Tab-separated table of C-alpha atoms and ligand atoms in Angstrom:
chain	number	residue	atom	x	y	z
Z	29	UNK	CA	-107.382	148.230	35.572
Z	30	UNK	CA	-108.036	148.983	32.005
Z	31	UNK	CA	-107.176	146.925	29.256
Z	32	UNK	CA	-106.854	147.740	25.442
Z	33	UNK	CA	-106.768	144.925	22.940
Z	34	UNK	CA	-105.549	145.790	19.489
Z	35	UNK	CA	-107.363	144.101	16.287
Z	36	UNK	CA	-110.548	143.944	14.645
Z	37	UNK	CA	-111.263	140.437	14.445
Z	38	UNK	CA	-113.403	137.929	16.134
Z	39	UNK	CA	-110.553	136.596	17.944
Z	40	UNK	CA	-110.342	140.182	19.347
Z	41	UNK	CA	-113.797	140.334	20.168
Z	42	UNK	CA	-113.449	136.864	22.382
Z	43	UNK	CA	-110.280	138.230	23.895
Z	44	UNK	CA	-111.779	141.587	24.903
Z	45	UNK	CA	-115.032	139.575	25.907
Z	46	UNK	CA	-113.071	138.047	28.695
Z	47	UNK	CA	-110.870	140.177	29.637
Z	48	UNK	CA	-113.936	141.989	30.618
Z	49	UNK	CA	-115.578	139.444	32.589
Z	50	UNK	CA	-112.399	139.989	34.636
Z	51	UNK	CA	-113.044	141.006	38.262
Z	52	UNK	CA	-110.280	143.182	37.941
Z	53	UNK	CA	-110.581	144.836	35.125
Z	54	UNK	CA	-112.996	148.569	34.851
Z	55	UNK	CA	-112.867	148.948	30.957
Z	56	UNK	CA	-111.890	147.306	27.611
Z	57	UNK	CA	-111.146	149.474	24.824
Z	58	UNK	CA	-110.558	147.679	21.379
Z	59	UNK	CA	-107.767	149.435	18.587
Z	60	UNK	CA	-109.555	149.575	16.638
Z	61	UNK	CA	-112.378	146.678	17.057
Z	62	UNK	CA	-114.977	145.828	15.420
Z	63	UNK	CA	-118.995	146.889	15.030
Z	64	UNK	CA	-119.874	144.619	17.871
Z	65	UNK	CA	-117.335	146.042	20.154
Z	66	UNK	CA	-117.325	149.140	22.136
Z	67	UNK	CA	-115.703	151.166	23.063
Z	68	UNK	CA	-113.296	151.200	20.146
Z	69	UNK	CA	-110.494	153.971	18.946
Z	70	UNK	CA	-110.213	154.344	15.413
Z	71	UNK	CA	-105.879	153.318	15.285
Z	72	UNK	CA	-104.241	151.492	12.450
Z	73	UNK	CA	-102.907	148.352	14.533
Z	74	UNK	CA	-100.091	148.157	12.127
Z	75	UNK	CA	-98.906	151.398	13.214
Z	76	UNK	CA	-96.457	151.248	16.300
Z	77	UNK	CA	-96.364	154.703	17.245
Z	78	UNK	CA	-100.270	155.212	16.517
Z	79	UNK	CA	-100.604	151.751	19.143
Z	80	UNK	CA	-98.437	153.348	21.740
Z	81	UNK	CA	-100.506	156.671	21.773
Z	82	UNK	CA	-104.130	155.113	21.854
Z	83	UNK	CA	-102.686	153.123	24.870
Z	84	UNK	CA	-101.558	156.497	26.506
Z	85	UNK	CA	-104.791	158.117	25.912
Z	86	UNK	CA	-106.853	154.979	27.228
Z	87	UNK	CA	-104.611	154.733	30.016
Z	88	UNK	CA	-104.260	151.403	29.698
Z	89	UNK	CA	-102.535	149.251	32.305
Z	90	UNK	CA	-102.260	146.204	30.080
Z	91	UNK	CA	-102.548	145.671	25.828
Z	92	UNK	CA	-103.287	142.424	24.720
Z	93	UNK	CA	-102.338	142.716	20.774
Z	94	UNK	CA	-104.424	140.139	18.986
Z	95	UNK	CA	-103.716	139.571	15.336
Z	96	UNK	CA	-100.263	138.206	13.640
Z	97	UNK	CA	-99.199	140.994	11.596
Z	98	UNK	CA	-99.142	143.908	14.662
Z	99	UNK	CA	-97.208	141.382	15.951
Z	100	UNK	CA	-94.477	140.357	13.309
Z	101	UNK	CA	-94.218	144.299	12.890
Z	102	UNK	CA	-93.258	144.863	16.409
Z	103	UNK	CA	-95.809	146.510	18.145
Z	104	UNK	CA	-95.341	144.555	21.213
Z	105	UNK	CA	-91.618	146.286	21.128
Z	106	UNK	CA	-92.992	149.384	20.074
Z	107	UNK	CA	-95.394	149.351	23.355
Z	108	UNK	CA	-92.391	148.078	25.792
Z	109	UNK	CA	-90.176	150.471	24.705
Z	110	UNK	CA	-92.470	153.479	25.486
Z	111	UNK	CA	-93.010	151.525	29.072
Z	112	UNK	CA	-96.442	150.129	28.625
Z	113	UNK	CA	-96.763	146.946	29.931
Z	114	UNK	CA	-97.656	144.436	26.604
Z	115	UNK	CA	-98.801	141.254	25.769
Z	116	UNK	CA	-97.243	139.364	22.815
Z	117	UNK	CA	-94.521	137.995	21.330
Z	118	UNK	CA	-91.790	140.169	20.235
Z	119	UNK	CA	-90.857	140.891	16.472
Z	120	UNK	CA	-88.044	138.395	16.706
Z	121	UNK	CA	-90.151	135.514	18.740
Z	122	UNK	CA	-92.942	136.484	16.220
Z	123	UNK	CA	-90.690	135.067	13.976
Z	124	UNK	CA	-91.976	131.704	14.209
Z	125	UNK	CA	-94.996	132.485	12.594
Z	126	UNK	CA	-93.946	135.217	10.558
Z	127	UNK	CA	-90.966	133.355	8.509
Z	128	UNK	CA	-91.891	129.863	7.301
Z	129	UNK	CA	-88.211	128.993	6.255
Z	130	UNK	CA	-86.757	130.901	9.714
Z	131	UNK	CA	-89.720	128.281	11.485
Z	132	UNK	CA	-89.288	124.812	9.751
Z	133	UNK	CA	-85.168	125.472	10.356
Z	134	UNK	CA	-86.104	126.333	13.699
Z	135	UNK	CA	-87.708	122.746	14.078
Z	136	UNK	CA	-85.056	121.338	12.497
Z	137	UNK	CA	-82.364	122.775	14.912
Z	138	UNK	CA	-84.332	121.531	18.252
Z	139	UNK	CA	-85.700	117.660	16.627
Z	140	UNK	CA	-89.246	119.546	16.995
Z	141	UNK	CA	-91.408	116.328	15.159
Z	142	UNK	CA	-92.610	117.984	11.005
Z	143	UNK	CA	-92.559	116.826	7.903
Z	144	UNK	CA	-88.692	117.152	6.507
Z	145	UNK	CA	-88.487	120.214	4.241
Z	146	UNK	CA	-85.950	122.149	2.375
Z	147	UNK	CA	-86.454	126.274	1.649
Z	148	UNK	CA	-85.342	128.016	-1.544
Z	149	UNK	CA	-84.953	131.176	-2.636
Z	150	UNK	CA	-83.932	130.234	-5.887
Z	151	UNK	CA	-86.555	129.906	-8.605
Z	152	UNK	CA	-84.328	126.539	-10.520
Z	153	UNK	CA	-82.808	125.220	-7.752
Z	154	UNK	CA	-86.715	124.578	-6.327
Z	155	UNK	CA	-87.822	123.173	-9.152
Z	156	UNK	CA	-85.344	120.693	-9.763
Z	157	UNK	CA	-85.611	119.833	-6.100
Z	158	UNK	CA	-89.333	118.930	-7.253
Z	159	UNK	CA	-87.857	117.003	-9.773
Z	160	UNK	CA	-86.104	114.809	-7.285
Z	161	UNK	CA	-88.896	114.200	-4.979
Z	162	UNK	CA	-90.913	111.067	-5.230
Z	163	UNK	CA	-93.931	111.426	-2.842
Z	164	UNK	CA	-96.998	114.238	-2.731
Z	165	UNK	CA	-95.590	118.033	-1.851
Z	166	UNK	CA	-96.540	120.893	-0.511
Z	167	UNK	CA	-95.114	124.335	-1.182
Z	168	UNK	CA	-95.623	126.887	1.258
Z	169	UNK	CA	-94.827	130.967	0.647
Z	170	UNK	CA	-92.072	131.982	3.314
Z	171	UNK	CA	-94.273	135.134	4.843
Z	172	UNK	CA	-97.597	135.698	5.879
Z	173	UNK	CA	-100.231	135.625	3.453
Z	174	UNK	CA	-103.154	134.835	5.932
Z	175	UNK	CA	-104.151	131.279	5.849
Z	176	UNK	CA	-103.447	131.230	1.646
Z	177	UNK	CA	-99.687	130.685	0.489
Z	178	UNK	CA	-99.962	127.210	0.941
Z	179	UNK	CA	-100.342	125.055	-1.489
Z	180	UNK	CA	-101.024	121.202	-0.971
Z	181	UNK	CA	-100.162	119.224	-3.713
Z	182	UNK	CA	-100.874	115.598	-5.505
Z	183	UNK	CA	-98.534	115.148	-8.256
Z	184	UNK	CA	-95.129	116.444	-9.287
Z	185	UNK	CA	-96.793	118.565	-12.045
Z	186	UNK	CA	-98.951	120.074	-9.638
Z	187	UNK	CA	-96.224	121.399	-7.416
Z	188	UNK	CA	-94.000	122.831	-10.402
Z	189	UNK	CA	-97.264	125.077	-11.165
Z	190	UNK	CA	-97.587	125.957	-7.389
Z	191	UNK	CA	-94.085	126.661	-7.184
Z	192	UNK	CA	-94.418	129.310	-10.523
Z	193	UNK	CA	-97.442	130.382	-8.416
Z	194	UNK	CA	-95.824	131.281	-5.047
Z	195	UNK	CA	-92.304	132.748	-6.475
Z	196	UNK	CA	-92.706	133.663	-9.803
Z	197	UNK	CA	-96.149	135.008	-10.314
Z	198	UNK	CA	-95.936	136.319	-6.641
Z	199	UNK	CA	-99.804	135.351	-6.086
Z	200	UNK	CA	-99.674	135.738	-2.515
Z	201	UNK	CA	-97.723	138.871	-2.719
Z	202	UNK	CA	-93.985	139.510	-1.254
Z	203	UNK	CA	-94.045	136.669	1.108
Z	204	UNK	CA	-93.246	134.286	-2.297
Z	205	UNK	CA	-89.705	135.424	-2.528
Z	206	UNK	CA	-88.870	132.377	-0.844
Z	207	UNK	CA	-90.684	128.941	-0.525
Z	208	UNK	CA	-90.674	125.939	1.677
Z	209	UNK	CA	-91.163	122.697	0.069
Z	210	UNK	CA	-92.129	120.366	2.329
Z	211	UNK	CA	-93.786	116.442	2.263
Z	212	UNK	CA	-96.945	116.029	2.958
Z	213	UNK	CA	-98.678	114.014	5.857
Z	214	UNK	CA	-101.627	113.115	6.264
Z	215	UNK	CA	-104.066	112.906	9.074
Z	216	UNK	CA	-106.426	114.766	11.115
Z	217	UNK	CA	-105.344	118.249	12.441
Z	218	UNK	CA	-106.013	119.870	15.786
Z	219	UNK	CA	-104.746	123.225	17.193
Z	220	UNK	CA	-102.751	123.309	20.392
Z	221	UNK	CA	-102.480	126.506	22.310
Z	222	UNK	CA	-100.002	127.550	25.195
Z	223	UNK	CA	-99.501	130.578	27.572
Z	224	UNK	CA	-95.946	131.416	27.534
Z	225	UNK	CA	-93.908	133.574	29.983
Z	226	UNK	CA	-90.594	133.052	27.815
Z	227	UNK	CA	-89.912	130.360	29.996
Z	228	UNK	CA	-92.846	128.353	31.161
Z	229	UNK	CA	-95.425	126.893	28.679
Z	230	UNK	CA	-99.315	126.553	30.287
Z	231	UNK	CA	-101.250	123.958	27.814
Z	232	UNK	CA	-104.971	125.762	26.903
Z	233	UNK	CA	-107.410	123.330	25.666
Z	234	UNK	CA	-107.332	122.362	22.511
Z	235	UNK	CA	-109.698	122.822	19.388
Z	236	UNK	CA	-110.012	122.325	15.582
Z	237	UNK	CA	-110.336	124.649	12.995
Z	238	UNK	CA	-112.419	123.938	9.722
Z	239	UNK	CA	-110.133	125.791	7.315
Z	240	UNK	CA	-111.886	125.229	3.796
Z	241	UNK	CA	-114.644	127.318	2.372
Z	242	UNK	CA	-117.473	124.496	1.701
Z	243	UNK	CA	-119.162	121.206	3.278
Z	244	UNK	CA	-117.298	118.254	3.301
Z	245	UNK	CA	-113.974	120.113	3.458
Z	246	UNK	CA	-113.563	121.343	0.116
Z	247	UNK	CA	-112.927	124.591	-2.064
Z	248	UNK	CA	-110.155	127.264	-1.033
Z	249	UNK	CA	-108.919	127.752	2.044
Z	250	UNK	CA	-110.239	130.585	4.085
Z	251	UNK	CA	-108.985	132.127	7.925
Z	252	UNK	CA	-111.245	129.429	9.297
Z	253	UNK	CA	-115.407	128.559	8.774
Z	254	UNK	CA	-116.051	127.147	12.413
Z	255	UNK	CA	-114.623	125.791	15.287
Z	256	UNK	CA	-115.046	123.720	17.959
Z	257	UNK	CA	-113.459	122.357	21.620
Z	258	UNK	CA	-112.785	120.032	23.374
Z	259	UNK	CA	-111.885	117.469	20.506
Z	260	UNK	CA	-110.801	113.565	21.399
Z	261	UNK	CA	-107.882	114.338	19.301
Z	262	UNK	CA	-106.232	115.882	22.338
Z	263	UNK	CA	-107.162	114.042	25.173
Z	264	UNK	CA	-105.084	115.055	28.867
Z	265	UNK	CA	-102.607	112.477	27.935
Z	266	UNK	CA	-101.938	113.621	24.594
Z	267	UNK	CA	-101.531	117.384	25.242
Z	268	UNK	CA	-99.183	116.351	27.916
Z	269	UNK	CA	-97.340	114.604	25.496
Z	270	UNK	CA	-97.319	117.383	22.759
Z	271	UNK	CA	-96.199	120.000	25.631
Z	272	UNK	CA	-93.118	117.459	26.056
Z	273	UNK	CA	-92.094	117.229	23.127
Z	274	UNK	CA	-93.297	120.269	21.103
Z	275	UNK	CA	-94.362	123.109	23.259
Z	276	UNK	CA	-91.906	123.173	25.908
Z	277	UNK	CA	-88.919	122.424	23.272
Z	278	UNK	CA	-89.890	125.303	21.447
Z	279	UNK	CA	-90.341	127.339	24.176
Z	280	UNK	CA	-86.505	126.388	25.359
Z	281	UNK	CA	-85.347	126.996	21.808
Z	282	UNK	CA	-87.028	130.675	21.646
Z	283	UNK	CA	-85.080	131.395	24.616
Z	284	UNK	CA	-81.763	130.079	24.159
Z	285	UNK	CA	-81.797	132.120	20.899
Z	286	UNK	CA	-82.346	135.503	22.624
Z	287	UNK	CA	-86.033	135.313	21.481
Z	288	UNK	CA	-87.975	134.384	24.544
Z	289	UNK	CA	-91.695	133.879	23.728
Z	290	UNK	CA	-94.333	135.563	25.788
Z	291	UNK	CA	-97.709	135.395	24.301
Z	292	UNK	CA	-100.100	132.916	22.917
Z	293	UNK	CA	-98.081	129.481	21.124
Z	294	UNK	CA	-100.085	128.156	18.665
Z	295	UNK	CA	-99.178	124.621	17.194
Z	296	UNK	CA	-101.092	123.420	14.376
Z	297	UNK	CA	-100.414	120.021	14.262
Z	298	UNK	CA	-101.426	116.850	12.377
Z	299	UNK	CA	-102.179	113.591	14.003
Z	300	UNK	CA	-99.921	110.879	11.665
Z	301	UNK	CA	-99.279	107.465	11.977
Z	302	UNK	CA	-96.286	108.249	13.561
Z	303	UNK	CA	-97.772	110.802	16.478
Z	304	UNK	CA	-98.639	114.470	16.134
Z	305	UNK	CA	-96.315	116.962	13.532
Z	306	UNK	CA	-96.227	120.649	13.417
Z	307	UNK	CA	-97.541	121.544	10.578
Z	308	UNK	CA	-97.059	125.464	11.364
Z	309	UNK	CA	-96.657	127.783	14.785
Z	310	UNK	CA	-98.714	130.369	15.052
Z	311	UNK	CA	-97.399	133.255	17.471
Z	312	UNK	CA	-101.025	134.705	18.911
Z	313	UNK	CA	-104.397	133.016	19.472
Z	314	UNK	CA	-106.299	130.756	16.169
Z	315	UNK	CA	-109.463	132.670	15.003
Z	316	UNK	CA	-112.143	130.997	15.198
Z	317	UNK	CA	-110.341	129.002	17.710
Z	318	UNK	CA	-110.251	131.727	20.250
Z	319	UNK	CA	-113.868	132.178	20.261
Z	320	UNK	CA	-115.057	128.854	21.346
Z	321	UNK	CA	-112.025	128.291	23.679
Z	322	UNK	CA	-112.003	131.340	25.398
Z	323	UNK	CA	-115.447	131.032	26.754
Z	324	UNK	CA	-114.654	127.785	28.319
Z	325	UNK	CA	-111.979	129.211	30.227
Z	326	UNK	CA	-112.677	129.760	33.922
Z	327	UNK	CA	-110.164	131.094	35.019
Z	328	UNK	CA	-109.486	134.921	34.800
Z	329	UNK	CA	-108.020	135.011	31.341
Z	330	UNK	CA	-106.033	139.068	32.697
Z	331	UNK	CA	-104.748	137.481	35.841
Z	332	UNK	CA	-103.055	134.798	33.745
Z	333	UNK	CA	-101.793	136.947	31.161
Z	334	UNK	CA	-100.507	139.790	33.536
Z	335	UNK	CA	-98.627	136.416	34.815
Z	336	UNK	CA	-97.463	135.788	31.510
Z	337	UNK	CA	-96.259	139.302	31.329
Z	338	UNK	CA	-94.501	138.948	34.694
Z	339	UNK	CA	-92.716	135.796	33.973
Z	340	UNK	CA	-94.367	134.229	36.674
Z	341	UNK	CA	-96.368	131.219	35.066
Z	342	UNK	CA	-94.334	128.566	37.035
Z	343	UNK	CA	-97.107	127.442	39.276
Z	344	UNK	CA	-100.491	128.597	37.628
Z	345	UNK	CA	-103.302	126.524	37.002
Z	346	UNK	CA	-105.808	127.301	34.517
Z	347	UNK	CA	-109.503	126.063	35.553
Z	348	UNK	CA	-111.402	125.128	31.960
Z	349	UNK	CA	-115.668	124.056	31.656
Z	350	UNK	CA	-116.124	120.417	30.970
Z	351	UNK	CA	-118.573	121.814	28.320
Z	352	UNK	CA	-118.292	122.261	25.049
Z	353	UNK	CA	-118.104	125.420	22.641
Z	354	UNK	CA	-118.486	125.072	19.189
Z	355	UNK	CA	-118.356	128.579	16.341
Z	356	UNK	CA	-119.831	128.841	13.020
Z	357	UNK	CA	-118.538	131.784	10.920
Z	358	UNK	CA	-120.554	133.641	8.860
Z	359	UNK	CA	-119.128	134.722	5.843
Z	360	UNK	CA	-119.936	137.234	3.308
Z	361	UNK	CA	-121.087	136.742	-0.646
Z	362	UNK	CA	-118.240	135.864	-2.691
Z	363	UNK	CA	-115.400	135.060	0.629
Z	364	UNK	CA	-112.895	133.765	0.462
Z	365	UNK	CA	-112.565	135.743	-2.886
Z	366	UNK	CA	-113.748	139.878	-3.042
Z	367	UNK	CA	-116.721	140.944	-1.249
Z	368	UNK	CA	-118.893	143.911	-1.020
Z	369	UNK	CA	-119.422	145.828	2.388
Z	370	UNK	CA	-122.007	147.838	3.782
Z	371	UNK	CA	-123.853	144.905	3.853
Z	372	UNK	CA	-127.220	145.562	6.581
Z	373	UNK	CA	-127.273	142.629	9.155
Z	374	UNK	CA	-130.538	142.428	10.808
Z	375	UNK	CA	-131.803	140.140	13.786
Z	376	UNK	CA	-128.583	140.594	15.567
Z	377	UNK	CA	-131.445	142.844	18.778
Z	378	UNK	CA	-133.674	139.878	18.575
Z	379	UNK	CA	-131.036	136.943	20.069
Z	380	UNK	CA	-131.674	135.281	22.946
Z	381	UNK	CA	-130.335	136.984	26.118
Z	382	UNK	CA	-126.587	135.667	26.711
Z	383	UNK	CA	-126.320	134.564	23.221
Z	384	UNK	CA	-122.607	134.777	22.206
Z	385	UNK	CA	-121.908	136.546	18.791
Z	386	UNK	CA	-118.392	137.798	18.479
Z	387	UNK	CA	-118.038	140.106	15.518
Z	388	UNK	CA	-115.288	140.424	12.883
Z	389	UNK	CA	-116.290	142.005	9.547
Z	390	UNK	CA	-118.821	144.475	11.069
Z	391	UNK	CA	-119.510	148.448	11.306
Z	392	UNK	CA	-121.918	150.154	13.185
Z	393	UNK	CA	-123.503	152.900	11.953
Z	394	UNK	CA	-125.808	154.385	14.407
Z	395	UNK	CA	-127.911	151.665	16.260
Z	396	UNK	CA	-127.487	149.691	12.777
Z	397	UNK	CA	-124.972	147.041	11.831
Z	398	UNK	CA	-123.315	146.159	8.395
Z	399	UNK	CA	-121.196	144.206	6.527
Z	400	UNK	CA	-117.092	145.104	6.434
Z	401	UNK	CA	-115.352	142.446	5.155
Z	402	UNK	CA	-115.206	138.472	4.197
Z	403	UNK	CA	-115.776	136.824	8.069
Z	404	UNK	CA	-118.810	138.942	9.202
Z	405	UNK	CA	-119.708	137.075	12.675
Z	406	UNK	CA	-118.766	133.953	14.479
Z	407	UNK	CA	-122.033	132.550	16.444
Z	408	UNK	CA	-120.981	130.161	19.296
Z	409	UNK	CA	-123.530	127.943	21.308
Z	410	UNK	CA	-122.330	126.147	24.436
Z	411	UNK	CA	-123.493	122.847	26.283
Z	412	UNK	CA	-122.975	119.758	27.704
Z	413	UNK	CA	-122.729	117.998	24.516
Z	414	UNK	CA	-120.796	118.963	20.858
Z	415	UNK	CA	-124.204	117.622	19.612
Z	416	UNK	CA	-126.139	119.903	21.613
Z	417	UNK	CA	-123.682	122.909	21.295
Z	418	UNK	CA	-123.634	122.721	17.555
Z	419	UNK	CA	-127.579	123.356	17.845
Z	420	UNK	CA	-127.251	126.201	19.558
Z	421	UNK	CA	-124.569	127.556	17.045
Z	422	UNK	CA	-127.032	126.944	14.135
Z	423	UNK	CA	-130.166	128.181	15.865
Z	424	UNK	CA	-128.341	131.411	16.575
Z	425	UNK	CA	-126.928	131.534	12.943
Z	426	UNK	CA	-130.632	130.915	11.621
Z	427	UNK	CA	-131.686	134.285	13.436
Z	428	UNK	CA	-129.351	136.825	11.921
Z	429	UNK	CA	-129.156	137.021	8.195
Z	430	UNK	CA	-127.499	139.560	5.431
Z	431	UNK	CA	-128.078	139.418	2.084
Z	432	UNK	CA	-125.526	136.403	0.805
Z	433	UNK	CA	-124.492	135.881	4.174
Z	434	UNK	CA	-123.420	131.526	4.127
Z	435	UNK	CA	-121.831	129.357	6.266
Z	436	UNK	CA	-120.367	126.121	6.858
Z	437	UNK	CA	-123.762	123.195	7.774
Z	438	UNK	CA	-121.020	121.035	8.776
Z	439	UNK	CA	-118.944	122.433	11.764
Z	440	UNK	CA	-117.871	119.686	14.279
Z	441	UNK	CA	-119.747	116.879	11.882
Z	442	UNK	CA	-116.513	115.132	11.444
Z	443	UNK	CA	-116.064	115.232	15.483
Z	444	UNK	CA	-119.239	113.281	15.920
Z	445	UNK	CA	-118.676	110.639	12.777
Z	446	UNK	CA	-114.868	109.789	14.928
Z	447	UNK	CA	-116.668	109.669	18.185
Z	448	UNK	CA	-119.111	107.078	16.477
Z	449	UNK	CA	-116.345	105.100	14.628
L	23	AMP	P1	-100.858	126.328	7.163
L	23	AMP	O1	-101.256	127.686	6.667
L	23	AMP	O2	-99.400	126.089	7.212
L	23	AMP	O3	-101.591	125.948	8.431
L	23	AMP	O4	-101.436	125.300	6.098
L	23	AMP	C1	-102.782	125.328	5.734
L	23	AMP	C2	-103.292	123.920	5.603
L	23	AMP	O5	-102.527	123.223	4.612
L	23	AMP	C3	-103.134	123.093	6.864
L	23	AMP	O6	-104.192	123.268	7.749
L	23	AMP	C4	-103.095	121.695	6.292
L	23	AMP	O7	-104.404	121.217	6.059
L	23	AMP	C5	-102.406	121.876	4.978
L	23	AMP	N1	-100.979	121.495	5.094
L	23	AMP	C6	-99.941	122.309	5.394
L	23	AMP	N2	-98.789	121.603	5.440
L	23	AMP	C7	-99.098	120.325	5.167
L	23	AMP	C8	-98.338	119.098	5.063
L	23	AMP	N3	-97.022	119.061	5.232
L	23	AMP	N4	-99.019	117.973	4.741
L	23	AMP	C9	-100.355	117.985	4.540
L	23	AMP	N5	-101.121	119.098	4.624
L	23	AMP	C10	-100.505	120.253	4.933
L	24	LIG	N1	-107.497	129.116	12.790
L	24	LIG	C1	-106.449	129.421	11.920
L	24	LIG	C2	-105.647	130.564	12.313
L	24	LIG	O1	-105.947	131.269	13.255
L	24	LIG	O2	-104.625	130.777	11.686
């Protein structure tokens, strides 16, 4: 069968990866991919109509649509509607990523454990709320704004300027009409993914994310540096116990509202003292999280989503590596802010055979590769050990370079310090 997978990103990359390692599958076309991927058709992924006839012309039997924004504009329902079997949440199940307010009152309606919020789309009402608020805040922009319209905050003044940020001065663009002002937790975070049918939930293993620009977890917040799974945040017992009580209720919830989820779940959660939150859903795969826990699946990732598709998850088993993956991104000069493209990237036809390099913000021009954007490559090593994956991250990150190119040194560091502790 042929498959095409709509996005650009390194998540796409991974996803197209193994959809091709799939016994079934003849070809993988990406919409419109990446300079590592071939072969790709130049489509805006944004654009329904433009998705539905690339599919048509690649006579493809399944698309996988990767990123969140396709998917919040409905071109899962764009591809359905024109009979072409899809894989994705709808616009409306979308939803739960796409609408912070529509998400957190979600969670409120179905007891689905976060930190207690209120939304506003009034300017005064939201700061006086503020105003009446004792402990730290954050204030998060209603739409999607890609990993930025959230603001965590320490004091009281702090917030008020975040607030002015977000709604008045519109910084993360028209998502900031309306605001969720939530309390903040603290703890460490993991990502939890599921398969979903619209009925049935299948847990993924887990991963984290290192979200901040530099070392030591600080500076802005970026689409992620690096990732890595397994993590011994989310041991079996633990991800059975978020399924219960987070997965599987939302799941339940999507479908009793006439929004039935088929796609990837995504629960970011934190770990508090009192047991794991949602912190946000995500309706698709987590870049980088996709690249290091895709390659540790076993199992063939198209069976399980034409399952998905099918409604017919009840039953499946997923068969995961006991080893572990772990991603460093490498970013371009000046990301998370502007960046220039056209960047060369050299050493990428001297890596070891088998070396896994999944490409985001890349062209190829000829038989050269440059620069096209702020997330350039994510390198992933694999082995036995995070320890001894990490190494083979870095010693695959040492033998590419770009001019500027920089990455995270400390990718699964904090893993290793809470396995020695
Ligand atoms: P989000 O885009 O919602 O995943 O938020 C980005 C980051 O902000 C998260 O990964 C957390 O580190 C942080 N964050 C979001 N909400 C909260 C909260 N209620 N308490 C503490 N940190 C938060
Ligand atoms: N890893 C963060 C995200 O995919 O949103």
């Amino acid at each position: 069968m042929k498959v095409l997978v709509v996005g650009s990103g390194a998540r796409e990359h991974a996803l197209a990866w193994a959809a091709a390692r799939s016994p079934v599958v003849s070809s993988v076309v990406l919409a419109p991919g990446n300079g590592g991927t071939a072969p790709n058709v130049a489509v805006d992924p944004m654009n329904g109509a433009a998705v539905v006839a690339a599919a048509r012309e690649a006579r493809a039997d399944l698309v996988i649509v990767g990123p969140d924004d396709p998917l919040a504009a409905g071109v899962v329902d764009a591809l359905q509607a024109s009979g072409i079997r899809a894989f994705g949440p709808t616009a409306a199940a979308a939803q739960i990523e796409a609408s912070k307010v529509w998400s957190k009152d979600f969670m409120r309606r179905y007891g689905i454990p976060t930190a207690p919020h209120e939304s506003f789309d009034d300017l005064r009402a939201a700061h006086a709320f503020i105003d009446r608020q004792a402990g730290p805040l954050v204030v998060k922009a209603d739409g999607l704004t890609r990993g930025k319209g959230v603001i965590v905050c320490d004091t009281s003044d702090e917030a008020h300027q975040a607030l002015d940020q977000v709604m008045e001065q519109r910084a993360f663009g028209a998502g900031g009409a309306r605001v969720v002002i939530e309390q903040r937790l603290s703890g460490e975070e993991a990502s939890v993914f599921a398969l979903c049918d619209g009925e049935t939930a299948l847990p993924f293993e887990a991963g984290r994310d290192h979200k901040r620009i530099f070392d030591g977890d600080r500076g802005p917040n970026t689409g992620g540096m690096g990732a890595y799974s397994p993590t011994r945040l989310v041991p079996p017992d633990v991800l059975d116990d978020v399924m219960e009580r987070i997965v599987r209720p939302t799941i339940r919830g999507l479908a009793a509202e006439g929004r039935p989820f088929t796609g990837f779940l995504y629960a970011g959660l934190m770990f508090t003292a009192d047991g794991p939150q949602v912190i946000e859903f995500n309706a698709r795969m987590g870049d980088p999280e996709a690249q290091v826990i895709l390659p540790r699946l076993e199992s063939d990732l198209v069976e399980a989503i034409q399952a998905a598709v099918d409604g017919k998850l009840a039953g499946v088993r997923l068969r995961w590596s006991q080893r572990h993956a772990c991603g460093v991104c490498l970013a371009s000069a000046g990301y998370p802010e502007t960046v220039r493209d056209g960047v060369p990237i050299v050493g990428l036809d001297r890596l070891p055979p088998g070396a896994l390099v999944f490409h985001a913000g890349s062209e190829r021009r000829g038989d050269r590769v440059f620069s096209k954007g702020g997330r350039v490559l994510t390198v992933v090593g694999q082995a036995d050990s995070l320890v001894e994956a990490r190494a083979g991250a870095y010693r695959l990150a040492e033998q590419i370079s770009f001019e500027g190119a920089h990455y995270r040194k400390d990718i699964g560091a904090r893993e290793l310090a809470l396995a020695a502790a």
